Coordinates of C-alpha atoms and ligand atoms in Angstrom, one line a residue:
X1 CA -49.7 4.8 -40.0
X2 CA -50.8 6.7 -43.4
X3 CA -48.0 5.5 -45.3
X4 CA -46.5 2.4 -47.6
X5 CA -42.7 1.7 -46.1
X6 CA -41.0 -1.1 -44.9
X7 CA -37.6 0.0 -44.8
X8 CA -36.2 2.4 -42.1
X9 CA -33.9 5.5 -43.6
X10 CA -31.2 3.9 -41.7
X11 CA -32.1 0.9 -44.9
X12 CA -33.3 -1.4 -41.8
X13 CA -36.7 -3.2 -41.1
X14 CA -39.4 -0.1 -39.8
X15 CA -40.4 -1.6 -35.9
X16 CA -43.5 0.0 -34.6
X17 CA -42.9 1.7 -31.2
X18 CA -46.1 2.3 -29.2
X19 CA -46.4 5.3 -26.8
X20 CA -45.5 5.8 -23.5
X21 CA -49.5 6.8 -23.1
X22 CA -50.3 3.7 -24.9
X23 CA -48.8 1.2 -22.6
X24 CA -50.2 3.5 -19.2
X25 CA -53.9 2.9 -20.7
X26 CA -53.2 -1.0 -21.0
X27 CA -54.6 -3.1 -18.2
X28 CA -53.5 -6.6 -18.3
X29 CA -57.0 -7.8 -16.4
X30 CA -58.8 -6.4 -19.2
X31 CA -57.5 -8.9 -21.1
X32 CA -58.7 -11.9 -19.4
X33 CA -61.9 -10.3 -18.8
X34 CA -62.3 -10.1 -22.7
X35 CA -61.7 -13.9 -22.9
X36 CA -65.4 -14.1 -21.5
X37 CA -67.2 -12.1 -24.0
X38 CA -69.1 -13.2 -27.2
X39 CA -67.6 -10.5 -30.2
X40 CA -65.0 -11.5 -32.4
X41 CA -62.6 -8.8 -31.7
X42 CA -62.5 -9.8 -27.7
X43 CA -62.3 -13.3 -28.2
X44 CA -60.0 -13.0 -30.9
X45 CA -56.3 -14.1 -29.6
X46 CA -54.9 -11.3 -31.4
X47 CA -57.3 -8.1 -31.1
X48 CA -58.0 -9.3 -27.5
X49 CA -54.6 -7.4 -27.0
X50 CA -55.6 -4.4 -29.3
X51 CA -54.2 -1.7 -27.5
X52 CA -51.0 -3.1 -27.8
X53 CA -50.7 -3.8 -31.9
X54 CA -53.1 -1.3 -33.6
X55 CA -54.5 1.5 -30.9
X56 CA -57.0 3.5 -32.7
X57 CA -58.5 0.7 -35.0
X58 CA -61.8 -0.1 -35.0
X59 CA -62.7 -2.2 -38.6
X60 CA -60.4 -4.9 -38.1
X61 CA -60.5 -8.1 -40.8
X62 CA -60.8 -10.5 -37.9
X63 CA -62.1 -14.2 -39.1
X64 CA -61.2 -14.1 -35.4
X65 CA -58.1 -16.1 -34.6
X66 CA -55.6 -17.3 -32.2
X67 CA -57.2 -18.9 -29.1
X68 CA -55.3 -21.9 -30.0
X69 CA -54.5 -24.7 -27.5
X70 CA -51.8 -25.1 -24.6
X71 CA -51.2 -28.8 -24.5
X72 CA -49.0 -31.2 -21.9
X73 CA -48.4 -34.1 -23.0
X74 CA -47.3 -37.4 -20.7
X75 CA -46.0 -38.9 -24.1
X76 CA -44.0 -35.3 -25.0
X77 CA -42.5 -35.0 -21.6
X78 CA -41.2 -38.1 -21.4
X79 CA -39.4 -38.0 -24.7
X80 CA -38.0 -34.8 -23.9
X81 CA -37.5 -35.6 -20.3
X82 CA -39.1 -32.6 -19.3
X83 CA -42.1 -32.6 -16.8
X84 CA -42.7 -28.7 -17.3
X85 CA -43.4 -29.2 -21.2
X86 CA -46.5 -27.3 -22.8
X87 CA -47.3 -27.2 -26.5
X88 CA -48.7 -24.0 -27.8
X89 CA -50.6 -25.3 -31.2
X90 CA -50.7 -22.7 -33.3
X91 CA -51.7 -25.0 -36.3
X92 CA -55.1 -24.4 -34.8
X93 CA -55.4 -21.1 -36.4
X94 CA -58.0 -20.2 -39.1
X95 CA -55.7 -21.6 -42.0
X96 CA -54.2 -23.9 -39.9
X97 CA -50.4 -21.9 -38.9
X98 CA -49.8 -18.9 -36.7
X99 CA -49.5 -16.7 -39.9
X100 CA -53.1 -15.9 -39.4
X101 CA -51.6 -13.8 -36.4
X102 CA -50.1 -11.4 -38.3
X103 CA -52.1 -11.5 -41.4
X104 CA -55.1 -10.3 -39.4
X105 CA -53.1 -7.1 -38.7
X106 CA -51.3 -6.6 -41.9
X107 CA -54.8 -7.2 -44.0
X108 CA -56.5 -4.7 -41.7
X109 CA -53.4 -2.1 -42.5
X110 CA -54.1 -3.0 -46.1
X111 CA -57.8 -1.9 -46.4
X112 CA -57.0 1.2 -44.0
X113 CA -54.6 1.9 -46.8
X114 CA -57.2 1.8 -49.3
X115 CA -54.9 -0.9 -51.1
X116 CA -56.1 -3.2 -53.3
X117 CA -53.6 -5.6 -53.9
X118 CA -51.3 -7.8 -51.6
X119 CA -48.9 -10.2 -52.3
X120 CA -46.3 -11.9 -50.6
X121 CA -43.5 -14.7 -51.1
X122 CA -44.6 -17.3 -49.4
X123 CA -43.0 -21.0 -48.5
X124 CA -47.1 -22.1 -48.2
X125 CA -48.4 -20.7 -44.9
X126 CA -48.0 -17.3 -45.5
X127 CA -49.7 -17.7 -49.1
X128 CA -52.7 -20.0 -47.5
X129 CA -53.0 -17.7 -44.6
X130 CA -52.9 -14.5 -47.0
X131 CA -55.5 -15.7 -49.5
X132 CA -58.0 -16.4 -46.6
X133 CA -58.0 -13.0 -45.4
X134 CA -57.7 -11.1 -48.8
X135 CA -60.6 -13.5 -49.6
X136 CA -62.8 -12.0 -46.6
X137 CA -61.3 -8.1 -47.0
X138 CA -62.4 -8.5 -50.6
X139 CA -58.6 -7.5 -51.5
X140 CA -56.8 -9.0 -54.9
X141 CA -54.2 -11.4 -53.6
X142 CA -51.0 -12.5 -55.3
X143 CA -48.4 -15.1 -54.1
X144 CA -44.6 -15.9 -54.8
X145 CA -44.4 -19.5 -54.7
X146 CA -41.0 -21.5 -55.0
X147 CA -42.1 -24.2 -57.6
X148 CA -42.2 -27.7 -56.3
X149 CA -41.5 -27.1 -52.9
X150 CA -44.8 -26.1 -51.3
X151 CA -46.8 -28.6 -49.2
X152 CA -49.3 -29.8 -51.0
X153 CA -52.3 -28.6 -48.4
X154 CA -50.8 -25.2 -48.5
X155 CA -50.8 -24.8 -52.7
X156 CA -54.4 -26.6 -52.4
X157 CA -55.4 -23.7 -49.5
X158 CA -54.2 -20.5 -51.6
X159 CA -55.6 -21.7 -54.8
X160 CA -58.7 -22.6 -53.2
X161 CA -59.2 -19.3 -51.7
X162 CA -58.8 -17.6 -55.0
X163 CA -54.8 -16.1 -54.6
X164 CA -53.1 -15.6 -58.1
X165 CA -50.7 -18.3 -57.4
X166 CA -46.7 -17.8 -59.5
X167 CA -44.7 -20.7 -58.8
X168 CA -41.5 -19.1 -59.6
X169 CA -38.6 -21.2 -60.8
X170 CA -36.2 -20.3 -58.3
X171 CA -35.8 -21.3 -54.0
X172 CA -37.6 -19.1 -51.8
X173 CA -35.1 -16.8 -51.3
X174 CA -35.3 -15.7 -55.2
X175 CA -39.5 -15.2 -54.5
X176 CA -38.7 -13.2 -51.5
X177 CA -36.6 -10.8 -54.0
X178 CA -38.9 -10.5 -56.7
X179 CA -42.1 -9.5 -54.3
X180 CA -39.9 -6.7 -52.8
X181 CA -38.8 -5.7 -56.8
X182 CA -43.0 -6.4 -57.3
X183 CA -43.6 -3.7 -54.3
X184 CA -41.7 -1.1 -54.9
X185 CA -41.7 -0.9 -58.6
X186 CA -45.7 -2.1 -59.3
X187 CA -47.1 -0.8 -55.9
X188 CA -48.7 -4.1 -54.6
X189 CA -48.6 -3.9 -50.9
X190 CA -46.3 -6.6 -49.6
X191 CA -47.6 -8.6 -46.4
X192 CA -44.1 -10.6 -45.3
X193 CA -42.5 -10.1 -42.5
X194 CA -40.9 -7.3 -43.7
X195 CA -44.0 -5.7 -43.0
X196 CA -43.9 -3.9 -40.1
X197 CA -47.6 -5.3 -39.3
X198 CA -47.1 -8.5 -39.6
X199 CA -45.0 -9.2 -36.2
X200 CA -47.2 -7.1 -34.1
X201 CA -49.9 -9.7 -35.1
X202 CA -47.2 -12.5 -34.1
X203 CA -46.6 -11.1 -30.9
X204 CA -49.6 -12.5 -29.7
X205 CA -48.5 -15.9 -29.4
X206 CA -46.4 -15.1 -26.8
X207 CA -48.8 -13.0 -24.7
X208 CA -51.3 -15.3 -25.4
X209 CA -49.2 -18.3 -24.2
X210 CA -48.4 -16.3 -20.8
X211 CA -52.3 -15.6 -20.3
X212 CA -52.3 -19.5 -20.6
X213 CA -49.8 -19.8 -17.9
X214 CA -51.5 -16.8 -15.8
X215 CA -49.0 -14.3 -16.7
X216 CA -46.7 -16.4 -14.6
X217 CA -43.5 -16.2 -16.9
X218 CA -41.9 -20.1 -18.2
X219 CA -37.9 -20.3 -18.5
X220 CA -38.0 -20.8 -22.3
X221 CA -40.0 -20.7 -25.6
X222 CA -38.7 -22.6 -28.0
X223 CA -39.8 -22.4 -31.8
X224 CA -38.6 -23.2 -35.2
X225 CA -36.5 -20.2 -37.3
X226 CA -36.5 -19.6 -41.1
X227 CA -37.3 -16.3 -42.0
X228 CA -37.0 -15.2 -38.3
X229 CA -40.4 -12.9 -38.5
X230 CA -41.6 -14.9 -34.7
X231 CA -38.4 -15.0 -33.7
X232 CA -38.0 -11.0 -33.9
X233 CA -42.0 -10.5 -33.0
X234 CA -40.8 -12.8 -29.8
X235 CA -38.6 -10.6 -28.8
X236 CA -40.7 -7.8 -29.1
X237 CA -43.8 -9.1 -27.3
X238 CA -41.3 -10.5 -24.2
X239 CA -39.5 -6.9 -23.9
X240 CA -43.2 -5.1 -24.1
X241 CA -44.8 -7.9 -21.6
X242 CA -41.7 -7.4 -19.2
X243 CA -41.7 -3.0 -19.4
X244 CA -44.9 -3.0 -18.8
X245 CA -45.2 -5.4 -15.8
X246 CA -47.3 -8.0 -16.9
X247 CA -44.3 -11.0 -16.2
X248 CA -41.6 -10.5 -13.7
X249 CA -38.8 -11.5 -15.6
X250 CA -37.7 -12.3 -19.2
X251 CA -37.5 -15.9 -20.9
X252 CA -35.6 -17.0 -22.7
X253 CA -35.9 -17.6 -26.1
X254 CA -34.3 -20.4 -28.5
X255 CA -34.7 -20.3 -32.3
X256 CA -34.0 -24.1 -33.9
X257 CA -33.1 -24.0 -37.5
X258 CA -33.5 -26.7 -39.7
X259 CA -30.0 -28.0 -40.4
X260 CA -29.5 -27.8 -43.9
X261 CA -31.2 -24.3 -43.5
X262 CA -29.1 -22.9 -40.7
X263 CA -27.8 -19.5 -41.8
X264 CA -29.0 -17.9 -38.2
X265 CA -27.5 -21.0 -36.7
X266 CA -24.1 -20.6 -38.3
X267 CA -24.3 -16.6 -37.6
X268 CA -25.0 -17.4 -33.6
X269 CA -21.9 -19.7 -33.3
X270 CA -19.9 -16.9 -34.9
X271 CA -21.0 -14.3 -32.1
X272 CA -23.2 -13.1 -34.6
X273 CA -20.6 -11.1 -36.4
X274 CA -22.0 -11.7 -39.6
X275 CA -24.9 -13.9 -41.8
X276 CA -23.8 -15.8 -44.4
X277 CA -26.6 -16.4 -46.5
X278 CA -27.1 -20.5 -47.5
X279 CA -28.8 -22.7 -50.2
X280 CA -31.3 -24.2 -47.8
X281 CA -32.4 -27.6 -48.5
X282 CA -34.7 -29.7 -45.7
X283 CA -37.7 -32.0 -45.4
X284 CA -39.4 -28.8 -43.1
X285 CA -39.9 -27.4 -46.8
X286 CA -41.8 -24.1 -44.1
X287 CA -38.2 -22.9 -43.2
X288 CA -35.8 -23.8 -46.6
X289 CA -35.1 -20.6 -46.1
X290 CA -31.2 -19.4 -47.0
X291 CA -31.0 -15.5 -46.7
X292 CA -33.6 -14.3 -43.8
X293 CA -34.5 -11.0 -44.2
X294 CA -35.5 -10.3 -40.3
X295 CA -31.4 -11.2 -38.9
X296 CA -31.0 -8.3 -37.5
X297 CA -34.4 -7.9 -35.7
X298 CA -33.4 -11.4 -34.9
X299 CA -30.4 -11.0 -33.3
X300 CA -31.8 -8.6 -31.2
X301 CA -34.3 -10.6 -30.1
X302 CA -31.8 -13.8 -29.0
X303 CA -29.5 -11.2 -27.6
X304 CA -31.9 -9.3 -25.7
X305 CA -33.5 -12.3 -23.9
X306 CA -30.6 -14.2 -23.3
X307 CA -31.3 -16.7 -26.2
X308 CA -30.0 -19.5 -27.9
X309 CA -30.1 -20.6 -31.6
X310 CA -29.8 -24.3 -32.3
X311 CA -29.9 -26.8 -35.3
X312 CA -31.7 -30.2 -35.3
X313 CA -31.3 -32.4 -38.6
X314 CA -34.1 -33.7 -41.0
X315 CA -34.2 -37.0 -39.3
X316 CA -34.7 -35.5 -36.0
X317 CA -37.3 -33.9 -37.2
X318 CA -39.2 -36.7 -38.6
X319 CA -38.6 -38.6 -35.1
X320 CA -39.8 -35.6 -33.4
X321 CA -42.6 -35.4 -35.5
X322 CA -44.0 -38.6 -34.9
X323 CA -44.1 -38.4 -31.4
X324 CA -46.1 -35.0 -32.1
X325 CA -48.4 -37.0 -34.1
X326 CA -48.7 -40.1 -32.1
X327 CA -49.5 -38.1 -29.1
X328 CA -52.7 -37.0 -31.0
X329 CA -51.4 -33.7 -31.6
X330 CA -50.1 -33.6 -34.7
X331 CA -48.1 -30.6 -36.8
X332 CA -46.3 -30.0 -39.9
X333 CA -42.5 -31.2 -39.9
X334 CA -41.1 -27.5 -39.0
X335 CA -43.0 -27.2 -36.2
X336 CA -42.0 -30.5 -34.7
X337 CA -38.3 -28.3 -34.8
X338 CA -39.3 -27.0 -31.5
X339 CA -39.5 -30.6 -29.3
X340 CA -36.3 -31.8 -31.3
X341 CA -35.5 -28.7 -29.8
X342 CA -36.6 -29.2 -26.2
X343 CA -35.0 -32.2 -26.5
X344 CA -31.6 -31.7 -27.9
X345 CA -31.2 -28.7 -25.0
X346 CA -32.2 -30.7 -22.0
X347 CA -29.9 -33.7 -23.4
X348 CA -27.1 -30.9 -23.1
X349 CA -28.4 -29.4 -20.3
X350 CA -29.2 -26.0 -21.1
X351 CA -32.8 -26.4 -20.0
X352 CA -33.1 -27.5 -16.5
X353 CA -35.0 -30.7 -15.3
X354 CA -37.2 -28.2 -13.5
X355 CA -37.3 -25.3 -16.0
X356 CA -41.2 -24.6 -17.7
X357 CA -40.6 -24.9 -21.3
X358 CA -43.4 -23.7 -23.9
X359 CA -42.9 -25.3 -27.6
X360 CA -44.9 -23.8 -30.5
X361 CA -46.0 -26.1 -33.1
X362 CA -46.2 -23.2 -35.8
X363 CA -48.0 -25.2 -38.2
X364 CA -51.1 -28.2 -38.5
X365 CA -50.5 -31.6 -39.1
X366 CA -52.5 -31.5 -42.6
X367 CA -50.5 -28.8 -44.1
X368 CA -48.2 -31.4 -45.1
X369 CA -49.6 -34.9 -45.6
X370 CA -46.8 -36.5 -48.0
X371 CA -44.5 -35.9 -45.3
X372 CA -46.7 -38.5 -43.3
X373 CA -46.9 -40.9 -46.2
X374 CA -43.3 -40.9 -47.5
X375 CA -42.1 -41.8 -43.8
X376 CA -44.1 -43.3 -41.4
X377 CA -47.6 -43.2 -42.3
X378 CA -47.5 -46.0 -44.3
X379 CA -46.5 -48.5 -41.6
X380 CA -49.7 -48.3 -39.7
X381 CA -51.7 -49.0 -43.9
X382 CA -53.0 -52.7 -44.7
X383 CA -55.3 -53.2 -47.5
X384 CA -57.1 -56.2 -47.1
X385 CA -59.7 -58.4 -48.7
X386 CA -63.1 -57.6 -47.4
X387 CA -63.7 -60.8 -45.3
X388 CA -63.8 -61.0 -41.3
X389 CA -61.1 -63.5 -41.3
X390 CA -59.0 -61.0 -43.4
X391 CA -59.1 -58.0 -40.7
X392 CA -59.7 -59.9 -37.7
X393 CA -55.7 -60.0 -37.2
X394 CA -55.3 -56.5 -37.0
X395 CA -58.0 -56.5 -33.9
Ligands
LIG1 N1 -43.1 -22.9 -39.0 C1 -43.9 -22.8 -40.1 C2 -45.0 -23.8 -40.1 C3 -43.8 -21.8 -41.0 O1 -44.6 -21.8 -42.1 C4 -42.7 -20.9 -40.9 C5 -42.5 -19.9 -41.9 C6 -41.9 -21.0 -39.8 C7 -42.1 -22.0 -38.9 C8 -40.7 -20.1 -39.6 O2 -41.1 -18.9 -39.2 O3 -40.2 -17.4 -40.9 O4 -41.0 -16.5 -38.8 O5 -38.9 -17.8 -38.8 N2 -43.1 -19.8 -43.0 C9 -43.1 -18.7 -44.0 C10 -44.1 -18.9 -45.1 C11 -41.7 -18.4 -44.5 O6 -43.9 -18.3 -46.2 O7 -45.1 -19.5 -44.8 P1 -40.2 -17.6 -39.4

């Protein structure tokens, strides 16, 4: 807990194991009961679960966050043909993605630490989310930006939360590299995935989804994969729920990969032998990721649950996207991975006409508002003279 590592002596990710005692002390009612109370740290959808991600901690950096919606949707379930279909909207965090979930943790680590710069590489949520809370900690925050190919409401969030923003020339892949060069040569305290911190944050969305369900467990969760940090903290929070007797069985996970950004996706269908690291290009500009540095984390994760790992292409992703958006929901174009998802695995059959599927839209609808613009968004624009006669057509 005292020290700055990231890497295992074995040269893998560190995981944080919590102790037997740890998990004895835990009562799941406590939870709920803490849903009830008025202080930031209970009604927080991350240190509601304390116990279970940072035991011992008491000065948390908490704006607070998570308690996000759990949505069904007529519109949803009937594109996916799936009655059982709930939407976890994570894009109603703080800074509008679930990264807030792990930032919380990680920025609380950081001050512990007495550090007093962060940084991270960042395709835009990460950045946004870890400006905000650097902002409130009152920590110096830096962030590794591939150049021209953030989301404009993401660039507009870190900068306007005061982050040192380098848009590096180079993919996100080549950022990723040079913050791990930037922490272990300069000392900045990196707040990626890589950090051990960061998915025990994450692992909340899971828990807090099964709360939503009253602990009664669904068949599937189904999310979008780039760097594979929820995918791995998934894993993670289903094994814990499970040994410790909250759910009485597992779910099953699936990860869906952006097509032109499939590495994990190519490493499944190959028994997971290897991962082949890919130049990632696609419209969900979150995951154009190539080379993600939590595969093996990963694989446990699909492999210990069961899972699957599927790939939708970009224009499935715009179609699923809109019905996201036209069901008054709304998310960002990676999120809208996970009802192409749902979709694409009940059209083959995998999920089950009476299977309970949660979806997590990872990311708010605002993050991204060319996306909107460039493909759909524009149908529903008129400009029109300003006379009665002029808009009365449209009424
Ligand atoms: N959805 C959104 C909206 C994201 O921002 C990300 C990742 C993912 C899905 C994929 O999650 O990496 O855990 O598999 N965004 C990171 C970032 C890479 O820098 O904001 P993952």
């Amino acid at each position: 807990m005292d020290q700055v590592r990231y890497k295992c002596d074995c040269g893998g990710l560190i995981e944080i194991i919590h102790s037997p005692q740890t998990w004895q002390k835990i009562k799941r009612a406590k939870f709920d009961e803490r849903k009830t109370s008025r202080r930031p740290e209970d009604i927080s959808g991350v240190w509601r679960f304390r116990e279970a991600i940072l035991p011992g901690v008491n000065d948390w950096v908490c704006h607070p966050e998570g308690r996000t919606g759990f949505y069904k949707r007529k519109k949803l379930s009937d594109y996916a043909e799936l009655e059982n279909l709930y939407c976890k909207h994570e894009g109603e965090n703080p800074t509008g993605s679930f990264k807030d979930r792990g930032m919380t943790v990680a920025i609380t680590q950081a001050k512990a630490l007495g550090m007093q710069t962060v940084a991270c590489a960042s395709t835009g949520n990460t950045s946004a989310s870890l400006a905000s809370y650097a902002a409130h900690a009152g920590l110096k925050a830096v962030v590794f930006l591939p150049d021209g190919k953030v989301a404009s409401g993401k660039l507009a969030q870190a900068l306007g939360y005061g982050a040192t923003c380098l848009a590096i020339k180079g993919d996100f892949d080549a950022a990723m590299n040079l913050v791990q060069k930037a922490a272990s040569e300069v000392g900045v305290y990196m707040v990626n995935s890589l950090n051990p911190f960061r998915p025990e944050g994450q692992k909340t969305i899971i828990w807090e989804a099964l709360q939503d369900l009253n602990w009664q467990a669904p068949d599937w969760f189904v999310f979008p994969g780039g760097n594979l940090g929820n995918t791995s903290a998934f894993g993670k929070a289903l094994r814990e729920a499970h040994a410790a007797g909250w759910i009485d069985r597992l779910p099953r996970l699936a990860t869906v990969q952006a097509a032109g950004a499939n590495p994990f996706y190519n490493s499944f269908r190959n028994k997971f032998q290897s991962l082949e690291p890919v130049t990632a290009e696609t419209i969900a500009t979150a995951i154009r990721i190539g080379n993600p540095v939590n595969f093996s984390k990963a694989r446990h994760a699909i492999t210990s649950t069961n899972g699957l790992v599927i790939q939708v292409d970009d224009a499935e992703i715009i179609e699923a996207k809109k019905q996201i958006d036209m069901s008054g929901i709304g998310c960002e174009p990676a999120s809208a991975c996970s009802l192409a998802g749902v979709k694409q695995l009940r059209s083959s059959g995998e999920i089950k006409e009476s299977d309970t599927v949660v979806a997590i839209l990872t990311g708010h609808m605002l993050k991204d508002p060319d996306c909107i613009m460039q493909n759909y968004g524009e149908e529903n624009l008129h400009v029109v003279d300003a006379t009665l006669e002029a808009v009365a057509k449209y009424l």
